[in-house]
Structures are given as structure tokens and as C-alpha cells.
Amino acid sequence: MEELDGEPTVTLIPGMNSQKKQMCFDWGPGEMLVCETSFNKKEKSEVVPGCPLIYIVRKDVDVYSQILRKLFNESHGIFVGLQRIEEELTGKSRKAQLVRVSKNYRSVIRACMEEMHQVAIAAKDPASGRQFSSQVSILSAMELIWNLCEILFIEVAPAGPLLLHLLDWVRLHVCEVDSLSADVLGSENPSKHESFWNLVTVLVLQGRLDEARQMLSREADASPTSAGMCRILGDLMRTMPVLSPGNTQTLTELELKWQHWHEECERHLQDGTFASSPHLESLCKIMLGDEAALLEQKKLLSNWYHFLVTRLLYSHPTVKPMDLYFYAQSSLDLFLGGESSPEPLDNILMAAFEFDIHQVIKECSIALSNWWFVAHLTDLLDHCKLLQSHNLYFGSNMREFLLLEYASGLFAHHSLWQLGVDYFDYCPELGRVSLELHIERIPLSTEQKALKVLRVCEQRQMTEQVRSICKILAMKAVRNNRLGSALSWSIRAKDAAFATLVSDRFLRDYCERGCFSDLDLIDNLGPAMMLSDRLTFLGKYREFHRLYGEKRFVDAASLLLSLMTSQIAPRSFWMTLLTDALPLLEQKQVIFSAEQTYELMRCLEDLTSGKPVCGEPDPQRLQDDDVETTKVEMLRLALARNLARSIIKEGSLEGS
């Protein structure tokens, strides 16, 4: 995009001292600027030395507005729906569908604006009331701009229907006439009401001639002296040629009829038909498009674009789109009269009348407080094939750039980030990379939120992010001594090292407490137990206990021995396994064969003699510790007894 025409708004940060060296962090994915300051919110006179205060400046505060959140949520559904139906849109149905989408966006803005207006009225705090009223004005301006863009760029109304659309545009956005009408008609004698002629004038200025005629008929009934003039002016209003939507007449026919009608109005004015009534004469001049008469009604017109549309209605009813900018510029100059300079809204509307889409987007980006408006409008205009040729110098097109900015702002919010995901999804060039960067920085404050983030990553095959999130959650679970949860997350992350660490914690807890926690998880490891040797051992060791509990002693003994001889069991755990073998060795029937007994004896000797391997119990300690010595002696005795029994049993079987 081009360089900004004006200087950006300056945000003053309380407590900043440019004379001192203070830290400052730039905008980041969290949409915050953090500065060290001496600002004290409690307004204490003293600031504790060495304890600087941190002041946070948020880049997009609108995402924290409760009412605007409805705007973001509702428009998200419209946006996603538009992306999905894009392939089905062709020809006339395409244009009609795009207009419908545009109207849906505007209805969401208007609903939000009305709710904000009610909140502003109900606000008890004057400062809050002013803040909400300011937001109402911004939303109103947004809908005004969007509506004009809809007429000019999406509907692409031709000469004739163009003026009808512009009239509807003005009537929708200059709505004081409705409250004025209710006030006048609600009085005992409407024609004597102080605002009666203001109401009639506004109705004429907005082209609502049928309603104006009804008001004139009230004046005619109340004042017989002016009844004739009211009837003549009413007839002129009734006969004014208008190109209605269902009318088949051509523009040429309309222009001829309108010229004849215009001459008739002028003749009545020249003949002094309304000379005795200044109000009626003024109305006739307005209907003739007299600029001086129109400018006399500045207060009732309220703004230059209302003046523009009224001027076109009574002077150039068949105005062509290409001529709009000329009339808009002259109307703006006439209305302001050099007394004031154009506001940002004026510049945006002028850019639209000039059919300069990029300038409209640029001006809106500067003037509005968030990216919602420009992102959604640009996306819609892009679907209208109006922005295809405009690429930015840093490798993305305008639509994608604005959607990325808007989505980034959503990610600063604790729940709206879920909407931002879909906006990133529909940015083909940089959306995936941006999503990966932002999703890694979402604070995983609760497990429920973490599961939502994880689901997003898994749906998009974001393997690295899935592993990262699972590892973070596994670490949190370990710190909180929730070993089952930690093991589950490490398995989901496919992190063998962490699964080994958690498995060791399980085994250590078993040694200390004599039982396993989270049995359901361990019993249902399935193929996941193959992730690491230690996890495999944990699963198999739990299976040994299950077999033992089911009194399947032979299977349990075979599994126990295989755990030791296959080197799956850590040698530091061998003594526990040998101790688990004691009840099996003492069974009435022989469980371990002679060969299996020899294997157990070898394992015991390996454990009690030679140098210790890292992590193993010290053989010397085993010999010195009375409990361990007793345990070793009991094992040796049980093994010797079982060996004798197994040899006798096997020998008798061979003899038979």
C-alpha cells in the first residue's frame, strides 16, 4: 500500500519519561506494546525503588467490547459461507448472491449499532455513555460507507436505477424525519405545529412526495386560503416522472417527460402561483433543483451527500455512474462553502463516488479503529473480481493482507481466536504460516482450551504444533502430580523420552505405595505402549498383576521372567520383580520350570554381585541393608526349593 498521507494518532503512555532509559517492547503476535513506566494507578506519592510498573497498550481494543463481539461472531458465519459458495456462483445468480451477502453484513452492523445505542442510553456513567455514543457513530459511518460501496461496486446500478438506490441510501441514513413526523402527527393540530413546514420540506428533500402531498392536504383543510396552491403543488408532486423498478420506459422517455414536468414547475413559479406562500414557493424551488433554495435548507439536509442526492433528484434524475464524482465534488464544495475542511468520512465517500476502491480501503484503514470493516469489505469486493490486479510489494494481495491483520487481532482475545483460525484458513499464501505462529502463542490456561487448540492443529495436520502443545500439557500434569494425564499427553505427542520419564514416575510411585494409580489408562495403552521400552514395561508389568489377580500363575510367571531376560525391565526394578516372584515360588504346585528358575537365579546373582550400572541399586548396599539382605536370602532359599521341586517334577514326568 502507499505511504500514509497524515501522521498516525499519538497514544500517550502514562508514566513514560523520555529522559530515563526505559525498556520497551514492540508489537508482537499478542497485539501488545509493553513499556516500563513510573505510572502508579493507585496514585501513591511514592514509587517503590526497583519495582517499575508495566503499562500495556493494546493494539486492537475493540475485540474486548462485549457488543462488538457479536459483530465479529455473526460476520464470521457470513464470511465462511461466502468462501464456501464461491465455486457455485455464476452469472446473474452470482451478482444476486453477492448483493445478498453484502446486505447480510450490513444487517449485522445495524443490529450491533442499535444495541450499542440502547446501551448508551442506559449508561449511568456519563463517560461510558459518551464512549458508547461514539461507537454508535462509528458503526453508523461504517454502514453508510458499506451501503454506498454496495450500490456502486456490487450492484453496479446503471443510470436511472442508480438514483433510486441513492435515495434509499439517504433515507436509511438520514432518519430524523421519522421522529419529526411522529412528533408533528401526534399533536392535536399538525398543520399548526411549529415543525410542520420543516417536516414537509424534509419529505420533499428526500423525494418522499406521496407523504409530502398528504401533509399538504392537511394544510389545505386547515387553511382554505392556501388550499388552491396546495392542490397545484400536490399535483406537481404526483405527476413528477420517476423511473420505478418495474417500469419498462426507457431513459430517453423518462428524460422527455421529466423535462416537460420541469418546465411546468418553472411556469408556475414564474407566474407567481405560490407567491403568497413563502413555504410553498420554497418547496417549488427545491423541486426545480434550485441550488440556492437547497442550500437554504442546510440544517434540514444535515450533510453534503444528502444535498447531492436531492440535487440529482431534481436536476439530473438520469445521472450516469461516471458523472457522480463531478456532482459529488461540486456538492461538497457548495455545502461546506469554504467554512470547514472535509472530514475523514467525506474523503472516503468521495473516493467511492470516484470509483477508487483502493483509496476507499486505504482511507477506511486509517480512519477506523479496527480491521473488521476493511477486511470483510475487501474480501467481498475481491469476490466481485474488482481487486485481482492489485498486489502488494511484500508478496501478498490486499485481501489477504487485511484478513491476516484482522485475524491477528482476534488471536489477542481469549476466545475470539477460534474465529481467527478460519480467516487464516482462507488466506492461501501466508495463512498457514501465520496460523502456526499465532497458535503457538495461545495461553493454554485450561485443559478445555488446550483441547480446542489441539483439535484445530490436528484438523490441519500441524504435527509440530500438536507435539508442542501435548508436551506443554504433559509438563503441567507432571508438575501437578497428575501422572495419568501426563502419560496420556506424552503418548499423544508421540514423545518417547517424556513417556519414559512419566513411566519411571509411575514405577517409583508403585514402589512407594504398592499399587498403581490410573489403572484404566495403563490397562488400555494398546499399541501406544510401543512408544518407549519403559512404557512397554509399564504396560506389561501391569498385565502381570492382572494375570496374577486372575490366578493365571503360569502365564504370570512366564511374563515376569520375559520382562527380566528381554532387558525391557530396568535393572533398578529387578529386585521388585524378583520379590513379586516370591509368592509364585511358594505356590503348592510348581509354577517355574527348572530352566526358568536358573534364569531367575542368574538375574539375582547379577544384581547382587559386580559393579552397579547407573541407576541400579548398589550391590554393597544390598548386602549391608538388613531388609534387603533378608529379602535376598529369602529369594535364594525359595529359588533353591523351587529348583528342587521342579527337577523332581520334571524327572518324574520323564520317567513316566
PDB file of N, CA and C in Angstrom, residues 540-608:
ATOM      1  N   LYS A 540       3.289 -54.041  30.383  1.00  0.00           N
ATOM      2  CA  LYS A 540       3.447 -55.488  30.590  1.00  0.00           C
ATOM      3  C   LYS A 540       3.459 -55.831  32.081  1.00  0.00           C
ATOM      4  N   TYR A 541       4.060 -54.963  32.868  1.00  0.00           N
ATOM      5  CA  TYR A 541       4.114 -55.216  34.306  1.00  0.00           C
ATOM      6  C   TYR A 541       2.711 -55.152  34.905  1.00  0.00           C
ATOM      7  N   ARG A 542       1.914 -54.184  34.403  1.00  0.00           N
ATOM      8  CA  ARG A 542       0.526 -54.121  34.853  1.00  0.00           C
ATOM      9  C   ARG A 542      -0.227 -55.374  34.408  1.00  0.00           C
ATOM     10  N   GLU A 543       0.089 -55.889  33.221  1.00  0.00           N
ATOM     11  CA  GLU A 543      -0.541 -57.123  32.735  1.00  0.00           C
ATOM     12  C   GLU A 543      -0.178 -58.307  33.636  1.00  0.00           C
ATOM     13  N   PHE A 544       1.074 -58.322  34.114  1.00  0.00           N
ATOM     14  CA  PHE A 544       1.496 -59.380  35.044  1.00  0.00           C
ATOM     15  C   PHE A 544       0.603 -59.367  36.289  1.00  0.00           C
ATOM     16  N   HIS A 545       0.343 -58.184  36.837  1.00  0.00           N
ATOM     17  CA  HIS A 545      -0.506 -58.088  38.027  1.00  0.00           C
ATOM     18  C   HIS A 545      -1.926 -58.558  37.726  1.00  0.00           C
ATOM     19  N   ARG A 546      -2.392 -58.233  36.536  1.00  0.00           N
ATOM     20  CA  ARG A 546      -3.746 -58.674  36.170  1.00  0.00           C
ATOM     21  C   ARG A 546      -3.824 -60.193  36.080  1.00  0.00           C
ATOM     22  N   LEU A 547      -2.807 -60.814  35.423  1.00  0.00           N
ATOM     23  CA  LEU A 547      -2.768 -62.283  35.320  1.00  0.00           C
ATOM     24  C   LEU A 547      -2.688 -62.919  36.705  1.00  0.00           C
ATOM     25  N   TYR A 548      -1.904 -62.294  37.576  1.00  0.00           N
ATOM     26  CA  TYR A 548      -1.761 -62.825  38.932  1.00  0.00           C
ATOM     27  C   TYR A 548      -3.098 -62.747  39.667  1.00  0.00           C
ATOM     28  N   GLY A 549      -3.785 -61.619  39.480  1.00  0.00           N
ATOM     29  CA  GLY A 549      -5.078 -61.460  40.138  1.00  0.00           C
ATOM     30  C   GLY A 549      -6.106 -62.443  39.622  1.00  0.00           C
ATOM     31  N   GLU A 550      -5.980 -62.851  38.364  1.00  0.00           N
ATOM     32  CA  GLU A 550      -6.899 -63.837  37.776  1.00  0.00           C
ATOM     33  C   GLU A 550      -6.459 -65.266  38.067  1.00  0.00           C
ATOM     34  N   LYS A 551      -5.381 -65.425  38.874  1.00  0.00           N
ATOM     35  CA  LYS A 551      -4.816 -66.731  39.261  1.00  0.00           C
ATOM     36  C   LYS A 551      -4.291 -67.531  38.061  1.00  0.00           C
ATOM     37  N   ARG A 552      -3.882 -66.798  37.036  1.00  0.00           N
ATOM     38  CA  ARG A 552      -3.226 -67.465  35.887  1.00  0.00           C
ATOM     39  C   ARG A 552      -1.725 -67.410  36.143  1.00  0.00           C
ATOM     40  N   PHE A 553      -1.300 -68.234  37.103  1.00  0.00           N
ATOM     41  CA  PHE A 553       0.058 -68.135  37.638  1.00  0.00           C
ATOM     42  C   PHE A 553       1.127 -68.504  36.619  1.00  0.00           C
ATOM     43  N   VAL A 554       0.874 -69.484  35.793  1.00  0.00           N
ATOM     44  CA  VAL A 554       1.884 -69.914  34.811  1.00  0.00           C
ATOM     45  C   VAL A 554       2.154 -68.790  33.815  1.00  0.00           C
ATOM     46  N   ASP A 555       1.042 -68.180  33.320  1.00  0.00           N
ATOM     47  CA  ASP A 555       1.204 -67.062  32.365  1.00  0.00           C
ATOM     48  C   ASP A 555       1.886 -65.873  33.037  1.00  0.00           C
ATOM     49  N   ALA A 556       1.529 -65.625  34.278  1.00  0.00           N
ATOM     50  CA  ALA A 556       2.124 -64.505  35.009  1.00  0.00           C
ATOM     51  C   ALA A 556       3.614 -64.729  35.208  1.00  0.00           C
ATOM     52  N   ALA A 557       3.993 -65.970  35.572  1.00  0.00           N
ATOM     53  CA  ALA A 557       5.410 -66.298  35.793  1.00  0.00           C
ATOM     54  C   ALA A 557       6.209 -66.154  34.512  1.00  0.00           C
ATOM     55  N   SER A 558       5.644 -66.627  33.401  1.00  0.00           N
ATOM     56  CA  SER A 558       6.338 -66.543  32.110  1.00  0.00           C
ATOM     57  C   SER A 558       6.562 -65.090  31.700  1.00  0.00           C
ATOM     58  N   LEU A 559       5.524 -64.251  31.918  1.00  0.00           N
ATOM     59  CA  LEU A 559       5.639 -62.838  31.563  1.00  0.00           C
ATOM     60  C   LEU A 559       6.673 -62.137  32.439  1.00  0.00           C
ATOM     61  N   LEU A 560       6.670 -62.466  33.734  1.00  0.00           N
ATOM     62  CA  LEU A 560       7.611 -61.839  34.657  1.00  0.00           C
ATOM     63  C   LEU A 560       9.055 -62.149  34.262  1.00  0.00           C
ATOM     64  N   LEU A 561       9.308 -63.394  33.935  1.00  0.00           N
ATOM     65  CA  LEU A 561      10.664 -63.790  33.550  1.00  0.00           C
ATOM     66  C   LEU A 561      11.076 -63.135  32.239  1.00  0.00           C
ATOM     67  N   SER A 562      10.140 -63.055  31.277  1.00  0.00           N
ATOM     68  CA  SER A 562      10.480 -62.455  29.981  1.00  0.00           C
ATOM     69  C   SER A 562      10.805 -60.962  30.123  1.00  0.00           C
ATOM     70  N   LEU A 563      10.172 -60.305  31.070  1.00  0.00           N
ATOM     71  CA  LEU A 563      10.469 -58.889  31.299  1.00  0.00           C
ATOM     72  C   LEU A 563      11.911 -58.691  31.741  1.00  0.00           C
ATOM     73  N   MET A 564      12.422 -59.652  32.517  1.00  0.00           N
ATOM     74  CA  MET A 564      13.796 -59.525  33.020  1.00  0.00           C
ATOM     75  C   MET A 564      14.817 -59.971  31.982  1.00  0.00           C
ATOM     76  N   THR A 565      14.529 -61.069  31.325  1.00  0.00           N
ATOM     77  CA  THR A 565      15.518 -61.633  30.392  1.00  0.00           C
ATOM     78  C   THR A 565      15.574 -60.882  29.065  1.00  0.00           C
ATOM     79  N   SER A 566      14.485 -60.180  28.699  1.00  0.00           N
ATOM     80  CA  SER A 566      14.473 -59.447  27.419  1.00  0.00           C
ATOM     81  C   SER A 566      15.071 -58.053  27.551  1.00  0.00           C
ATOM     82  N   GLN A 567      15.509 -57.697  28.753  1.00  0.00           N
ATOM     83  CA  GLN A 567      16.125 -56.393  29.037  1.00  0.00           C
ATOM     84  C   GLN A 567      15.145 -55.223  28.922  1.00  0.00           C
ATOM     85  N   ILE A 568      13.830 -55.542  28.888  1.00  0.00           N
ATOM     86  CA  ILE A 568      12.846 -54.447  28.854  1.00  0.00           C
ATOM     87  C   ILE A 568      12.748 -53.788  30.213  1.00  0.00           C
ATOM     88  N   ALA A 569      12.784 -54.616  31.281  1.00  0.00           N
ATOM     89  CA  ALA A 569      12.683 -54.076  32.636  1.00  0.00           C
ATOM     90  C   ALA A 569      13.981 -53.376  33.005  1.00  0.00           C
ATOM     91  N   PRO A 570      13.921 -52.221  33.595  1.00  0.00           N
ATOM     92  CA  PRO A 570      15.144 -51.565  34.065  1.00  0.00           C
ATOM     93  C   PRO A 570      15.760 -52.385  35.214  1.00  0.00           C
ATOM     94  N   ARG A 571      17.074 -52.534  35.204  1.00  0.00           N
ATOM     95  CA  ARG A 571      17.726 -53.359  36.220  1.00  0.00           C
ATOM     96  C   ARG A 571      17.448 -52.835  37.630  1.00  0.00           C
ATOM     97  N   SER A 572      17.191 -51.521  37.718  1.00  0.00           N
ATOM     98  CA  SER A 572      16.867 -50.960  39.036  1.00  0.00           C
ATOM     99  C   SER A 572      15.556 -51.515  39.581  1.00  0.00           C
ATOM    100  N   PHE A 573      14.762 -52.119  38.710  1.00  0.00           N
ATOM    101  CA  PHE A 573      13.471 -52.653  39.119  1.00  0.00           C
ATOM    102  C   PHE A 573      13.498 -54.174  39.270  1.00  0.00           C
ATOM    103  N   TRP A 574      14.644 -54.789  39.025  1.00  0.00           N
ATOM    104  CA  TRP A 574      14.727 -56.252  39.071  1.00  0.00           C
ATOM    105  C   TRP A 574      14.383 -56.795  40.456  1.00  0.00           C
ATOM    106  N   MET A 575      14.878 -56.117  41.499  1.00  0.00           N
ATOM    107  CA  MET A 575      14.602 -56.608  42.851  1.00  0.00           C
ATOM    108  C   MET A 575      13.108 -56.631  43.120  1.00  0.00           C
ATOM    109  N   THR A 576      12.399 -55.629  42.603  1.00  0.00           N
ATOM    110  CA  THR A 576      10.936 -55.616  42.772  1.00  0.00           C
ATOM    111  C   THR A 576      10.305 -56.790  42.035  1.00  0.00           C
ATOM    112  N   LEU A 577      10.812 -57.076  40.839  1.00  0.00           N
ATOM    113  CA  LEU A 577      10.270 -58.192  40.052  1.00  0.00           C
ATOM    114  C   LEU A 577      10.560 -59.527  40.732  1.00  0.00           C
ATOM    115  N   LEU A 578      11.785 -59.667  41.270  1.00  0.00           N
ATOM    116  CA  LEU A 578      12.135 -60.907  41.953  1.00  0.00           C
ATOM    117  C   LEU A 578      11.287 -61.087  43.210  1.00  0.00           C
ATOM    118  N   THR A 579      11.032 -59.963  43.880  1.00  0.00           N
ATOM    119  CA  THR A 579      10.167 -60.032  45.066  1.00  0.00           C
ATOM    120  C   THR A 579       8.754 -60.434  44.666  1.00  0.00           C
ATOM    121  N   ASP A 580       8.283 -59.934  43.493  1.00  0.00           N
ATOM    122  CA  ASP A 580       6.965 -60.333  43.000  1.00  0.00           C
ATOM    123  C   ASP A 580       6.918 -61.819  42.671  1.00  0.00           C
ATOM    124  N   ALA A 581       8.108 -62.402  42.370  1.00  0.00           N
ATOM    125  CA  ALA A 581       8.156 -63.838  42.033  1.00  0.00           C
ATOM    126  C   ALA A 581       8.027 -64.725  43.263  1.00  0.00           C
ATOM    127  N   LEU A 582       8.311 -64.185  44.463  1.00  0.00           N
ATOM    128  CA  LEU A 582       8.287 -64.992  45.696  1.00  0.00           C
ATOM    129  C   LEU A 582       6.968 -65.739  45.905  1.00  0.00           C
ATOM    130  N   PRO A 583       5.802 -65.053  45.818  1.00  0.00           N
ATOM    131  CA  PRO A 583       4.546 -65.802  46.025  1.00  0.00           C
ATOM    132  C   PRO A 583       4.364 -66.928  45.017  1.00  0.00           C
ATOM    133  N   LEU A 584       4.888 -66.729  43.792  1.00  0.00           N
ATOM    134  CA  LEU A 584       4.768 -67.781  42.777  1.00  0.00           C
ATOM    135  C   LEU A 584       5.685 -68.957  43.101  1.00  0.00           C
ATOM    136  N   LEU A 585       6.841 -68.639  43.660  1.00  0.00           N
ATOM    137  CA  LEU A 585       7.784 -69.707  44.031  1.00  0.00           C
ATOM    138  C   LEU A 585       7.259 -70.534  45.200  1.00  0.00           C
ATOM    139  N   GLU A 586       6.397 -69.915  46.034  1.00  0.00           N
ATOM    140  CA  GLU A 586       5.893 -70.593  47.226  1.00  0.00           C
ATOM    141  C   GLU A 586       4.551 -71.278  46.991  1.00  0.00           C
ATOM    142  N   GLN A 587       4.054 -71.278  45.775  1.00  0.00           N
ATOM    143  CA  GLN A 587       2.787 -71.950  45.488  1.00  0.00           C
ATOM    144  C   GLN A 587       2.921 -73.461  45.672  1.00  0.00           C
ATOM    145  N   LYS A 588       1.793 -74.127  45.959  1.00  0.00           N
ATOM    146  CA  LYS A 588       1.850 -75.585  46.155  1.00  0.00           C
ATOM    147  C   LYS A 588       2.287 -76.287  44.886  1.00  0.00           C
ATOM    148  N   GLN A 589       1.694 -75.926  43.765  1.00  0.00           N
ATOM    149  CA  GLN A 589       2.131 -76.514  42.505  1.00  0.00           C
ATOM    150  C   GLN A 589       3.356 -75.759  42.001  1.00  0.00           C
ATOM    151  N   VAL A 590       4.125 -76.433  41.218  1.00  0.00           N
ATOM    152  CA  VAL A 590       5.342 -75.830  40.674  1.00  0.00           C
ATOM    153  C   VAL A 590       4.955 -74.930  39.501  1.00  0.00           C
ATOM    154  N   ILE A 591       5.333 -73.661  39.615  1.00  0.00           N
ATOM    155  CA  ILE A 591       4.998 -72.687  38.557  1.00  0.00           C
ATOM    156  C   ILE A 591       6.183 -72.489  37.623  1.00  0.00           C
ATOM    157  N   PHE A 592       7.368 -72.222  38.181  1.00  0.00           N
ATOM    158  CA  PHE A 592       8.573 -72.001  37.380  1.00  0.00           C
ATOM    159  C   PHE A 592       9.244 -73.336  37.082  1.00  0.00           C
ATOM    160  N   SER A 593       9.616 -73.570  35.821  1.00  0.00           N
ATOM    161  CA  SER A 593      10.374 -74.778  35.467  1.00  0.00           C
ATOM    162  C   SER A 593      11.803 -74.634  35.969  1.00  0.00           C
ATOM    163  N   ALA A 594      12.553 -75.704  35.860  1.00  0.00           N
ATOM    164  CA  ALA A 594      13.948 -75.669  36.312  1.00  0.00           C
ATOM    165  C   ALA A 594      14.733 -74.634  35.513  1.00  0.00           C
ATOM    166  N   GLU A 595      14.507 -74.605  34.224  1.00  0.00           N
ATOM    167  CA  GLU A 595      15.233 -73.653  33.369  1.00  0.00           C
ATOM    168  C   GLU A 595      14.884 -72.220  33.749  1.00  0.00           C
ATOM    169  N   GLN A 596      13.580 -71.982  34.001  1.00  0.00           N
ATOM    170  CA  GLN A 596      13.148 -70.635  34.399  1.00  0.00           C
ATOM    171  C   GLN A 596      13.735 -70.253  35.755  1.00  0.00           C
ATOM    172  N   THR A 597      13.827 -71.233  36.633  1.00  0.00           N
ATOM    173  CA  THR A 597      14.399 -70.977  37.960  1.00  0.00           C
ATOM    174  C   THR A 597      15.865 -70.594  37.845  1.00  0.00           C
ATOM    175  N   TYR A 598      16.608 -71.332  36.967  1.00  0.00           N
ATOM    176  CA  TYR A 598      18.019 -70.984  36.740  1.00  0.00           C
ATOM    177  C   TYR A 598      18.151 -69.529  36.244  1.00  0.00           C
ATOM    178  N   GLU A 599      17.221 -69.111  35.362  1.00  0.00           N
ATOM    179  CA  GLU A 599      17.257 -67.742  34.842  1.00  0.00           C
ATOM    180  C   GLU A 599      17.046 -66.727  35.965  1.00  0.00           C
ATOM    181  N   LEU A 600      16.097 -67.021  36.849  1.00  0.00           N
ATOM    182  CA  LEU A 600      15.843 -66.127  37.973  1.00  0.00           C
ATOM    183  C   LEU A 600      17.056 -66.055  38.894  1.00  0.00           C
ATOM    184  N   MET A 601      17.708 -67.214  39.098  1.00  0.00           N
ATOM    185  CA  MET A 601      18.897 -67.250  39.957  1.00  0.00           C
ATOM    186  C   MET A 601      20.028 -66.415  39.351  1.00  0.00           C
ATOM    187  N   ARG A 602      20.163 -66.537  38.043  1.00  0.00           N
ATOM    188  CA  ARG A 602      21.206 -65.761  37.362  1.00  0.00           C
ATOM    189  C   ARG A 602      20.945 -64.266  37.504  1.00  0.00           C
ATOM    190  N   CYS A 603      19.681 -63.875  37.348  1.00  0.00           N
ATOM    191  CA  CYS A 603      19.329 -62.450  37.489  1.00  0.00           C
ATOM    192  C   CYS A 603      19.629 -61.958  38.902  1.00  0.00           C
ATOM    193  N   LEU A 604      19.332 -62.787  39.907  1.00  0.00           N
ATOM    194  CA  LEU A 604      19.597 -62.395  41.288  1.00  0.00           C
ATOM    195  C   LEU A 604      21.093 -62.237  41.539  1.00  0.00           C
ATOM    196  N   GLU A 605      21.862 -63.157  40.988  1.00  0.00           N
ATOM    197  CA  GLU A 605      23.309 -63.079  41.183  1.00  0.00           C
ATOM    198  C   GLU A 605      23.896 -61.860  40.459  1.00  0.00           C
ATOM    199  N   ASP A 606      23.388 -61.594  39.253  1.00  0.00           N
ATOM    200  CA  ASP A 606      23.854 -60.396  38.534  1.00  0.00           C
ATOM    201  C   ASP A 606      23.574 -59.135  39.338  1.00  0.00           C
ATOM    202  N   LEU A 607      22.469 -59.143  40.054  1.00  0.00           N
ATOM    203  CA  LEU A 607      22.061 -57.966  40.803  1.00  0.00           C
ATOM    204  C   LEU A 607      22.872 -57.775  42.085  1.00  0.00           C
ATOM    205  N   THR A 608      23.306 -58.892  42.687  1.00  0.00           N
ATOM    206  CA  THR A 608      23.973 -58.803  44.000  1.00  0.00           C
ATOM    207  C   THR A 608      25.490 -58.871  43.919  1.00  0.00           C
TER     208      THR A 608
END
